[in-house]
Amino acid sequence: MRVYGATRGKHIPRSKARLTAELLLRLGGQSISRQDNLPIDAELLIQWGGTVTPALMGAYKRRVPFIILNSGYFDATRGRRFSISINGFHGISMYVDGLLDRPARAHPKIKPWRKDGEFVLILGQKPPIYEILGLQMEPWLRRTAQRAAEAFRRPALIRPHPFLPGLRQRSLQAVLEDGIYAAVTLSSNASVATTLAGVRTLALHPTCPAQAVSIGGWESVDDDPPSNREAWVQSLAQREFDEFARVELDKAAAFIEEVYPAAQEHANAGQIYVKGVK
């Protein structure tokens, strides 16, 4: 397979460019700039983050499979571990038969689902996420908070990201200890932490890493919470690898090679997603 990776450009941190380059080396790929179009012979694209680059847009339009590298899913390892998503979808195991038969690489603690709580938490995201989806951040947060308060019959608390100037900065874990019953987000990685903490979470966008264990919708807030968290955690764990461990990079490259045939099949069938692109 002919692999290309975006390793050059002013908007990619040096450490992330090195990470992408290391994977390209293992996959026999070639480097391009984040400003370059996708080469005509490309069969797979790898890039850091979900920014809609010319190459990513080309992959989407031509239905070329793509790999997005990003921060890890679990708070305790986010600084040194990184995640792999396939064709724009996070944490799904649809591509590899028997994926969950392997030992997970991480074993985060899963707390029981909460049966009560005083508040519902609205998880904000960086402004560009809203912009590429045709939304305005502040109106969306206000509307969502109002709807969440009505649906869950509890006051809604908004947690912006990044923090606004002058606001007290508390960790998500500290906030979750303050009587949080449920959470609502578009696609924030913070949904992983809320779900592990036993906070039922409503994911409103298909690329949310907690989509597989999300509440079914606004009309389902009183239903029993999902029962498949253990399998979901294993699926996420299989998408993480350590930047600094050579054996982990080898595993990441092997994982990409393994999922490629099915990723190509799904891309050809239109099961490919780029935020904000229709």
PDB file of C-alpha atoms in Angstrom:
ATOM      1  CA  MET A   1       0.000   0.000   0.000  1.00  0.00           C
ATOM      2  CA  ARG A   2       1.242   3.500  -0.838  1.00  0.00           C
ATOM      3  CA  VAL A   3       1.212   5.538   2.371  1.00  0.00           C
ATOM      4  CA  TYR A   4       1.636   9.282   2.785  1.00  0.00           C
ATOM      5  CA  GLY A   5       1.919  11.212   6.024  1.00  0.00           C
ATOM      6  CA  ALA A   6       1.745  14.925   6.809  1.00  0.00           C
ATOM      7  CA  THR A   7       4.938  15.575   8.772  1.00  0.00           C
ATOM      8  CA  ARG A   8       5.747  19.136   7.695  1.00  0.00           C
ATOM      9  CA  GLY A   9       3.942  22.411   8.305  1.00  0.00           C
ATOM     10  CA  LYS A  10       3.833  25.261  10.812  1.00  0.00           C
ATOM     11  CA  HIS A  11       0.701  23.948  12.520  1.00  0.00           C
ATOM     12  CA  ILE A  12       2.110  20.565  13.532  1.00  0.00           C
ATOM     13  CA  PRO A  13       4.232  20.385  16.726  1.00  0.00           C
ATOM     14  CA  ARG A  14       7.684  18.912  16.260  1.00  0.00           C
ATOM     15  CA  SER A  15       7.025  15.936  18.552  1.00  0.00           C
ATOM     16  CA  LYS A  16       3.842  15.055  16.633  1.00  0.00           C
ATOM     17  CA  ALA A  17       5.643  15.362  13.314  1.00  0.00           C
ATOM     18  CA  ARG A  18       8.316  12.987  14.632  1.00  0.00           C
ATOM     19  CA  LEU A  19       5.651  10.536  15.752  1.00  0.00           C
ATOM     20  CA  THR A  20       4.043  10.569  12.299  1.00  0.00           C
ATOM     21  CA  ALA A  21       7.447  10.187  10.643  1.00  0.00           C
ATOM     22  CA  GLU A  22       8.294   7.176  12.840  1.00  0.00           C
ATOM     23  CA  LEU A  23       5.116   5.406  11.745  1.00  0.00           C
ATOM     24  CA  LEU A  24       5.744   6.307   8.102  1.00  0.00           C
ATOM     25  CA  LEU A  25       9.229   4.790   8.359  1.00  0.00           C
ATOM     26  CA  ARG A  26       7.778   1.516   9.621  1.00  0.00           C
ATOM     27  CA  LEU A  27       5.104   1.473   6.913  1.00  0.00           C
ATOM     28  CA  GLY A  28       7.450   2.417   4.073  1.00  0.00           C
ATOM     29  CA  GLY A  29       5.543   5.658   3.513  1.00  0.00           C
ATOM     30  CA  GLN A  30       6.469   9.091   2.184  1.00  0.00           C
ATOM     31  CA  SER A  31       6.288  12.492   3.843  1.00  0.00           C
ATOM     32  CA  ILE A  32       4.201  15.418   2.578  1.00  0.00           C
ATOM     33  CA  SER A  33       3.372  18.872   3.925  1.00  0.00           C
ATOM     34  CA  ARG A  34       0.068  19.681   5.625  1.00  0.00           C
ATOM     35  CA  GLN A  35      -0.452  22.155   2.793  1.00  0.00           C
ATOM     36  CA  ASP A  36       0.008  19.543   0.045  1.00  0.00           C
ATOM     37  CA  ASN A  37      -2.776  17.841  -1.859  1.00  0.00           C
ATOM     38  CA  LEU A  38      -3.048  14.082  -1.527  1.00  0.00           C
ATOM     39  CA  PRO A  39      -0.827  12.421  -4.169  1.00  0.00           C
ATOM     40  CA  ILE A  40      -2.764  10.688  -6.928  1.00  0.00           C
ATOM     41  CA  ASP A  41      -1.338   7.246  -6.090  1.00  0.00           C
ATOM     42  CA  ALA A  42      -2.113   7.450  -2.344  1.00  0.00           C
ATOM     43  CA  GLU A  43      -3.758   4.399  -0.787  1.00  0.00           C
ATOM     44  CA  LEU A  44      -3.548   5.566   2.844  1.00  0.00           C
ATOM     45  CA  LEU A  45      -3.088   8.938   4.575  1.00  0.00           C
ATOM     46  CA  ILE A  46      -1.730   9.445   8.092  1.00  0.00           C
ATOM     47  CA  GLN A  47      -1.887  12.805   9.859  1.00  0.00           C
ATOM     48  CA  TRP A  48      -1.852  14.276  13.351  1.00  0.00           C
ATOM     49  CA  GLY A  49      -5.217  15.693  14.418  1.00  0.00           C
ATOM     50  CA  GLY A  50      -8.442  16.164  12.522  1.00  0.00           C
ATOM     51  CA  THR A  51      -7.711  19.515  10.864  1.00  0.00           C
ATOM     52  CA  VAL A  52      -9.244  19.495   7.383  1.00  0.00           C
ATOM     53  CA  THR A  53      -6.019  19.704   5.372  1.00  0.00           C
ATOM     54  CA  PRO A  54      -5.986  19.523   1.552  1.00  0.00           C
ATOM     55  CA  ALA A  55      -4.760  15.934   1.800  1.00  0.00           C
ATOM     56  CA  LEU A  56      -7.504  14.936   4.246  1.00  0.00           C
ATOM     57  CA  MET A  57     -10.127  16.554   2.038  1.00  0.00           C
ATOM     58  CA  GLY A  58      -8.692  14.638  -0.904  1.00  0.00           C
ATOM     59  CA  ALA A  59      -8.849  11.367   1.017  1.00  0.00           C
ATOM     60  CA  TYR A  60     -12.466  12.039   1.925  1.00  0.00           C
ATOM     61  CA  LYS A  61     -13.530  12.909  -1.629  1.00  0.00           C
ATOM     62  CA  ARG A  62     -11.640  10.007  -3.204  1.00  0.00           C
ATOM     63  CA  ARG A  63     -12.596   7.557  -0.436  1.00  0.00           C
ATOM     64  CA  VAL A  64      -8.993   6.836   0.441  1.00  0.00           C
ATOM     65  CA  PRO A  65      -8.657   5.363   3.956  1.00  0.00           C
ATOM     66  CA  PHE A  66      -7.005   7.637   6.501  1.00  0.00           C
ATOM     67  CA  ILE A  67      -5.534   7.358   9.980  1.00  0.00           C
ATOM     68  CA  ILE A  68      -5.793  10.209  12.478  1.00  0.00           C
ATOM     69  CA  LEU A  69      -3.271  10.261  15.335  1.00  0.00           C
ATOM     70  CA  ASN A  70      -4.194  12.196  18.472  1.00  0.00           C
ATOM     71  CA  SER A  71      -3.754  12.303  22.245  1.00  0.00           C
ATOM     72  CA  GLY A  72      -4.539   9.192  24.270  1.00  0.00           C
ATOM     73  CA  TYR A  73      -8.022   8.578  25.614  1.00  0.00           C
ATOM     74  CA  PHE A  74      -7.259   7.945  29.287  1.00  0.00           C
ATOM     75  CA  ASP A  75      -6.389  10.894  31.529  1.00  0.00           C
ATOM     76  CA  ALA A  76      -3.571   9.129  33.354  1.00  0.00           C
ATOM     77  CA  THR A  77      -1.674   8.453  30.108  1.00  0.00           C
ATOM     78  CA  ARG A  78      -2.642  11.376  27.860  1.00  0.00           C
ATOM     79  CA  GLY A  79       0.791  12.966  28.142  1.00  0.00           C
ATOM     80  CA  ARG A  80       2.722  10.035  26.738  1.00  0.00           C
ATOM     81  CA  ARG A  81       0.230   7.845  24.881  1.00  0.00           C
ATOM     82  CA  PHE A  82      -1.455   8.464  21.561  1.00  0.00           C
ATOM     83  CA  SER A  83      -4.592   7.251  19.853  1.00  0.00           C
ATOM     84  CA  ILE A  84      -5.305   5.880  16.395  1.00  0.00           C
ATOM     85  CA  SER A  85      -8.661   6.488  14.722  1.00  0.00           C
ATOM     86  CA  ILE A  86      -9.682   4.981  11.401  1.00  0.00           C
ATOM     87  CA  ASN A  87     -11.561   6.823   8.646  1.00  0.00           C
ATOM     88  CA  GLY A  88     -12.586   9.505  11.145  1.00  0.00           C
ATOM     89  CA  PHE A  89     -14.189   7.198  13.708  1.00  0.00           C
ATOM     90  CA  HIS A  90     -12.803   6.752  17.236  1.00  0.00           C
ATOM     91  CA  GLY A  91     -12.595   3.635  19.335  1.00  0.00           C
ATOM     92  CA  ILE A  92     -14.631   1.275  17.184  1.00  0.00           C
ATOM     93  CA  SER A  93     -13.719  -2.372  16.630  1.00  0.00           C
ATOM     94  CA  MET A  94     -15.682  -2.949  13.425  1.00  0.00           C
ATOM     95  CA  TYR A  95     -12.538  -3.328  11.340  1.00  0.00           C
ATOM     96  CA  VAL A  96     -10.755  -6.241  12.993  1.00  0.00           C
ATOM     97  CA  ASP A  97     -12.240  -9.633  13.807  1.00  0.00           C
ATOM     98  CA  GLY A  98     -11.097 -10.821  17.197  1.00  0.00           C
ATOM     99  CA  LEU A  99      -9.706  -7.448  18.241  1.00  0.00           C
ATOM    100  CA  LEU A 100     -11.163  -7.780  21.731  1.00  0.00           C
ATOM    101  CA  ASP A 101      -9.611 -11.219  22.184  1.00  0.00           C
ATOM    102  CA  ARG A 102      -6.233  -9.594  22.704  1.00  0.00           C
ATOM    103  CA  PRO A 103      -5.099  -8.320  26.108  1.00  0.00           C
ATOM    104  CA  ALA A 104      -5.850  -4.630  26.499  1.00  0.00           C
ATOM    105  CA  ARG A 105      -2.832  -2.340  26.784  1.00  0.00           C
ATOM    106  CA  ALA A 106      -4.402  -0.233  29.510  1.00  0.00           C
ATOM    107  CA  HIS A 107      -6.694  -1.131  32.369  1.00  0.00           C
ATOM    108  CA  PRO A 108      -8.430   2.036  33.574  1.00  0.00           C
ATOM    109  CA  LYS A 109     -10.787   1.683  36.495  1.00  0.00           C
ATOM    110  CA  ILE A 110     -14.471   1.555  35.564  1.00  0.00           C
ATOM    111  CA  LYS A 111     -16.770   2.850  38.291  1.00  0.00           C
ATOM    112  CA  PRO A 112     -20.397   1.701  38.643  1.00  0.00           C
ATOM    113  CA  TRP A 113     -23.021   3.815  36.918  1.00  0.00           C
ATOM    114  CA  ARG A 114     -24.266   6.565  39.194  1.00  0.00           C
ATOM    115  CA  LYS A 115     -27.859   6.226  40.322  1.00  0.00           C
ATOM    116  CA  ASP A 116     -28.251   9.802  41.478  1.00  0.00           C
ATOM    117  CA  GLY A 117     -26.636  13.202  41.270  1.00  0.00           C
ATOM    118  CA  GLU A 118     -27.527  16.849  41.409  1.00  0.00           C
ATOM    119  CA  PHE A 119     -26.226  18.251  38.107  1.00  0.00           C
ATOM    120  CA  VAL A 120     -25.754  17.535  34.395  1.00  0.00           C
ATOM    121  CA  LEU A 121     -22.397  18.637  32.967  1.00  0.00           C
ATOM    122  CA  ILE A 122     -22.036  20.187  29.487  1.00  0.00           C
ATOM    123  CA  LEU A 123     -18.563  19.427  28.091  1.00  0.00           C
ATOM    124  CA  GLY A 124     -17.356  22.266  25.892  1.00  0.00           C
ATOM    125  CA  GLN A 125     -14.755  21.991  23.125  1.00  0.00           C
ATOM    126  CA  LYS A 126     -12.344  24.250  21.277  1.00  0.00           C
ATOM    127  CA  PRO A 127     -14.047  26.918  19.095  1.00  0.00           C
ATOM    128  CA  PRO A 128     -12.828  25.493  15.725  1.00  0.00           C
ATOM    129  CA  ILE A 129     -14.811  22.288  16.381  1.00  0.00           C
ATOM    130  CA  TYR A 130     -18.039  24.273  16.393  1.00  0.00           C
ATOM    131  CA  GLU A 131     -17.010  26.403  13.428  1.00  0.00           C
ATOM    132  CA  ILE A 132     -16.363  23.496  11.073  1.00  0.00           C
ATOM    133  CA  LEU A 133     -19.735  22.034  12.035  1.00  0.00           C
ATOM    134  CA  GLY A 134     -21.486  25.310  11.229  1.00  0.00           C
ATOM    135  CA  LEU A 135     -22.220  26.045  14.899  1.00  0.00           C
ATOM    136  CA  GLN A 136     -21.489  28.966  17.199  1.00  0.00           C
ATOM    137  CA  MET A 137     -19.911  27.902  20.461  1.00  0.00           C
ATOM    138  CA  GLU A 138     -21.672  30.111  23.021  1.00  0.00           C
ATOM    139  CA  PRO A 139     -25.219  29.767  21.586  1.00  0.00           C
ATOM    140  CA  TRP A 140     -24.726  25.997  21.266  1.00  0.00           C
ATOM    141  CA  LEU A 141     -23.582  25.695  24.878  1.00  0.00           C
ATOM    142  CA  ARG A 142     -26.533  27.751  26.121  1.00  0.00           C
ATOM    143  CA  ARG A 143     -29.091  25.823  24.050  1.00  0.00           C
ATOM    144  CA  THR A 144     -27.633  22.484  25.035  1.00  0.00           C
ATOM    145  CA  ALA A 145     -27.547  23.422  28.718  1.00  0.00           C
ATOM    146  CA  GLN A 146     -31.203  24.443  28.584  1.00  0.00           C
ATOM    147  CA  ARG A 147     -32.239  21.258  26.810  1.00  0.00           C
ATOM    148  CA  ALA A 148     -30.157  19.101  29.150  1.00  0.00           C
ATOM    149  CA  ALA A 149     -31.707  20.729  32.223  1.00  0.00           C
ATOM    150  CA  GLU A 150     -35.165  19.972  30.851  1.00  0.00           C
ATOM    151  CA  ALA A 151     -34.360  16.398  29.759  1.00  0.00           C
ATOM    152  CA  PHE A 152     -32.516  15.331  32.918  1.00  0.00           C
ATOM    153  CA  ARG A 153     -34.625  17.500  35.252  1.00  0.00           C
ATOM    154  CA  ARG A 154     -31.477  18.851  36.891  1.00  0.00           C
ATOM    155  CA  PRO A 155     -29.518  22.114  36.725  1.00  0.00           C
ATOM    156  CA  ALA A 156     -26.887  22.165  33.965  1.00  0.00           C
ATOM    157  CA  LEU A 157     -23.281  23.231  34.503  1.00  0.00           C
ATOM    158  CA  ILE A 158     -21.166  24.327  31.522  1.00  0.00           C
ATOM    159  CA  ARG A 159     -17.471  23.393  31.467  1.00  0.00           C
ATOM    160  CA  PRO A 160     -15.855  25.432  28.647  1.00  0.00           C
ATOM    161  CA  HIS A 161     -12.738  24.306  26.810  1.00  0.00           C
ATOM    162  CA  PRO A 162     -10.355  26.006  26.820  1.00  0.00           C
ATOM    163  CA  PHE A 163     -11.066  27.797  30.095  1.00  0.00           C
ATOM    164  CA  LEU A 164     -12.240  31.379  29.726  1.00  0.00           C
ATOM    165  CA  PRO A 165     -10.095  34.135  31.317  1.00  0.00           C
ATOM    166  CA  GLY A 166     -10.931  34.692  34.969  1.00  0.00           C
ATOM    167  CA  LEU A 167     -12.625  31.346  35.498  1.00  0.00           C
ATOM    168  CA  ARG A 168     -11.370  29.059  38.231  1.00  0.00           C
ATOM    169  CA  GLN A 169      -9.650  26.059  36.677  1.00  0.00           C
ATOM    170  CA  ARG A 170     -10.548  22.762  38.329  1.00  0.00           C
ATOM    171  CA  SER A 171      -9.700  19.330  37.008  1.00  0.00           C
ATOM    172  CA  LEU A 172     -12.445  17.313  35.375  1.00  0.00           C
ATOM    173  CA  GLN A 173     -12.048  14.640  38.038  1.00  0.00           C
ATOM    174  CA  ALA A 174     -12.655  17.226  40.767  1.00  0.00           C
ATOM    175  CA  VAL A 175     -15.743  18.513  38.972  1.00  0.00           C
ATOM    176  CA  LEU A 176     -17.125  14.987  38.591  1.00  0.00           C
ATOM    177  CA  GLU A 177     -16.981  14.528  42.363  1.00  0.00           C
ATOM    178  CA  ASP A 178     -19.417  17.433  42.829  1.00  0.00           C
ATOM    179  CA  GLY A 179     -22.666  15.576  42.296  1.00  0.00           C
ATOM    180  CA  ILE A 180     -22.543  15.169  38.508  1.00  0.00           C
ATOM    181  CA  TYR A 181     -25.210  12.709  37.336  1.00  0.00           C
ATOM    182  CA  ALA A 182     -24.905  12.982  33.546  1.00  0.00           C
ATOM    183  CA  ALA A 183     -22.839  14.700  30.861  1.00  0.00           C
ATOM    184  CA  VAL A 184     -23.522  15.977  27.336  1.00  0.00           C
ATOM    185  CA  THR A 185     -20.966  16.699  24.613  1.00  0.00           C
ATOM    186  CA  LEU A 186     -20.474  16.936  20.870  1.00  0.00           C
ATOM    187  CA  SER A 187     -17.332  14.809  20.554  1.00  0.00           C
ATOM    188  CA  SER A 188     -14.999  15.687  23.425  1.00  0.00           C
ATOM    189  CA  ASN A 189     -12.393  13.176  24.594  1.00  0.00           C
ATOM    190  CA  ALA A 190     -13.497  14.182  28.105  1.00  0.00           C
ATOM    191  CA  SER A 191     -16.464  11.887  27.477  1.00  0.00           C
ATOM    192  CA  VAL A 192     -14.104   8.971  28.119  1.00  0.00           C
ATOM    193  CA  ALA A 193     -13.389  10.231  31.638  1.00  0.00           C
ATOM    194  CA  THR A 194     -17.066  10.866  32.394  1.00  0.00           C
ATOM    195  CA  THR A 195     -18.088   7.411  31.161  1.00  0.00           C
ATOM    196  CA  LEU A 196     -15.352   5.672  33.164  1.00  0.00           C
ATOM    197  CA  ALA A 197     -16.479   7.641  36.231  1.00  0.00           C
ATOM    198  CA  GLY A 198     -19.968   6.166  35.936  1.00  0.00           C
ATOM    199  CA  VAL A 199     -21.517   9.363  34.598  1.00  0.00           C
ATOM    200  CA  ARG A 200     -24.007   8.498  31.849  1.00  0.00           C
ATOM    201  CA  THR A 201     -22.980  10.536  28.816  1.00  0.00           C
ATOM    202  CA  LEU A 202     -24.882  11.739  25.771  1.00  0.00           C
ATOM    203  CA  ALA A 203     -22.601  12.054  22.714  1.00  0.00           C
ATOM    204  CA  LEU A 204     -24.190  14.190  20.003  1.00  0.00           C
ATOM    205  CA  HIS A 205     -21.620  13.609  17.248  1.00  0.00           C
ATOM    206  CA  PRO A 206     -20.647  10.272  15.639  1.00  0.00           C
ATOM    207  CA  THR A 207     -16.896  10.840  16.056  1.00  0.00           C
ATOM    208  CA  CYS A 208     -17.122  11.095  19.848  1.00  0.00           C
ATOM    209  CA  PRO A 209     -14.891   8.392  21.388  1.00  0.00           C
ATOM    210  CA  ALA A 210     -17.717   7.522  23.806  1.00  0.00           C
ATOM    211  CA  GLN A 211     -20.312   7.171  21.039  1.00  0.00           C
ATOM    212  CA  ALA A 212     -20.438   3.380  21.467  1.00  0.00           C
ATOM    213  CA  VAL A 213     -21.529   3.754  25.110  1.00  0.00           C
ATOM    214  CA  SER A 214     -23.559   6.929  24.729  1.00  0.00           C
ATOM    215  CA  ILE A 215     -27.122   7.397  25.887  1.00  0.00           C
ATOM    216  CA  GLY A 216     -29.323   6.683  22.872  1.00  0.00           C
ATOM    217  CA  GLY A 217     -30.598  10.262  22.554  1.00  0.00           C
ATOM    218  CA  TRP A 218     -32.468  13.000  24.360  1.00  0.00           C
ATOM    219  CA  GLU A 219     -35.514  10.772  24.528  1.00  0.00           C
ATOM    220  CA  SER A 220     -33.505   7.975  26.214  1.00  0.00           C
ATOM    221  CA  VAL A 221     -32.106   9.795  29.241  1.00  0.00           C
ATOM    222  CA  ASP A 222     -34.174   7.661  31.642  1.00  0.00           C
ATOM    223  CA  ASP A 223     -33.238   4.324  30.046  1.00  0.00           C
ATOM    224  CA  ASP A 224     -30.791   1.936  31.698  1.00  0.00           C
ATOM    225  CA  PRO A 225     -27.186   2.949  30.916  1.00  0.00           C
ATOM    226  CA  PRO A 226     -25.211   0.907  28.342  1.00  0.00           C
ATOM    227  CA  SER A 227     -23.802  -2.431  29.508  1.00  0.00           C
ATOM    228  CA  ASN A 228     -20.834  -2.717  27.121  1.00  0.00           C
ATOM    229  CA  ARG A 229     -18.278  -0.448  28.787  1.00  0.00           C
ATOM    230  CA  GLU A 230     -15.675  -3.199  29.306  1.00  0.00           C
ATOM    231  CA  ALA A 231     -15.539  -4.055  25.594  1.00  0.00           C
ATOM    232  CA  TRP A 232     -15.490  -0.352  24.721  1.00  0.00           C
ATOM    233  CA  VAL A 233     -12.527   0.292  27.041  1.00  0.00           C
ATOM    234  CA  GLN A 234     -10.603  -2.582  25.461  1.00  0.00           C
ATOM    235  CA  SER A 235     -11.340  -1.165  22.025  1.00  0.00           C
ATOM    236  CA  LEU A 236      -9.970   2.226  23.057  1.00  0.00           C
ATOM    237  CA  ALA A 237      -6.936   0.624  24.674  1.00  0.00           C
ATOM    238  CA  GLN A 238      -6.091  -1.120  21.400  1.00  0.00           C
ATOM    239  CA  ARG A 239      -5.926   2.314  19.745  1.00  0.00           C
ATOM    240  CA  GLU A 240      -3.276   3.654  22.122  1.00  0.00           C
ATOM    241  CA  PHE A 241       0.487   3.433  21.815  1.00  0.00           C
ATOM    242  CA  ASP A 242       3.530   5.028  23.418  1.00  0.00           C
ATOM    243  CA  GLU A 243       5.507   7.564  21.404  1.00  0.00           C
ATOM    244  CA  PHE A 244       8.728   6.761  23.204  1.00  0.00           C
ATOM    245  CA  ALA A 245       8.608   2.963  23.151  1.00  0.00           C
ATOM    246  CA  ARG A 246       9.896   1.389  19.956  1.00  0.00           C
ATOM    247  CA  VAL A 247       7.915  -1.805  20.522  1.00  0.00           C
ATOM    248  CA  GLU A 248       4.714   0.242  20.861  1.00  0.00           C
ATOM    249  CA  LEU A 249       5.398   2.036  17.578  1.00  0.00           C
ATOM    250  CA  ASP A 250       5.953  -1.355  15.961  1.00  0.00           C
ATOM    251  CA  LYS A 251       2.598  -2.509  17.357  1.00  0.00           C
ATOM    252  CA  ALA A 252       0.919   0.645  16.074  1.00  0.00           C
ATOM    253  CA  ALA A 253       2.320   0.095  12.574  1.00  0.00           C
ATOM    254  CA  ALA A 254       1.265  -3.566  12.648  1.00  0.00           C
ATOM    255  CA  PHE A 255      -2.218  -2.536  13.770  1.00  0.00           C
ATOM    256  CA  ILE A 256      -2.512  -0.072  10.868  1.00  0.00           C
ATOM    257  CA  GLU A 257      -1.389  -2.729   8.388  1.00  0.00           C
ATOM    258  CA  GLU A 258      -3.903  -5.179   9.831  1.00  0.00           C
ATOM    259  CA  VAL A 259      -6.881  -2.842   9.679  1.00  0.00           C
ATOM    260  CA  TYR A 260      -6.040  -1.433   6.242  1.00  0.00           C
ATOM    261  CA  PRO A 261      -7.937  -3.953   4.042  1.00  0.00           C
ATOM    262  CA  ALA A 262     -11.157  -3.520   5.987  1.00  0.00           C
ATOM    263  CA  ALA A 263     -10.615   0.240   6.285  1.00  0.00           C
ATOM    264  CA  GLN A 264     -10.304   0.378   2.488  1.00  0.00           C
ATOM    265  CA  GLU A 265     -13.482  -1.658   2.099  1.00  0.00           C
ATOM    266  CA  HIS A 266     -15.406   0.631   4.443  1.00  0.00           C
ATOM    267  CA  ALA A 267     -14.042   3.759   2.764  1.00  0.00           C
ATOM    268  CA  ASN A 268     -15.134   2.470  -0.646  1.00  0.00           C
ATOM    269  CA  ALA A 269     -18.603   1.935   0.824  1.00  0.00           C
ATOM    270  CA  GLY A 270     -18.716   5.547   2.003  1.00  0.00           C
ATOM    271  CA  GLN A 271     -18.132   4.758   5.690  1.00  0.00           C
ATOM    272  CA  ILE A 272     -15.659   7.597   6.055  1.00  0.00           C
ATOM    273  CA  TYR A 273     -16.047  10.785   8.058  1.00  0.00           C
ATOM    274  CA  VAL A 274     -14.442  14.233   8.260  1.00  0.00           C
ATOM    275  CA  LYS A 275     -15.953  16.691  10.721  1.00  0.00           C
ATOM    276  CA  GLY A 276     -17.770  19.538   9.030  1.00  0.00           C
ATOM    277  CA  VAL A 277     -17.487  18.084   5.519  1.00  0.00           C
ATOM    278  CA  LYS A 278     -20.555  16.854   3.675  1.00  0.00           C
TER     279      LYS A 278
END
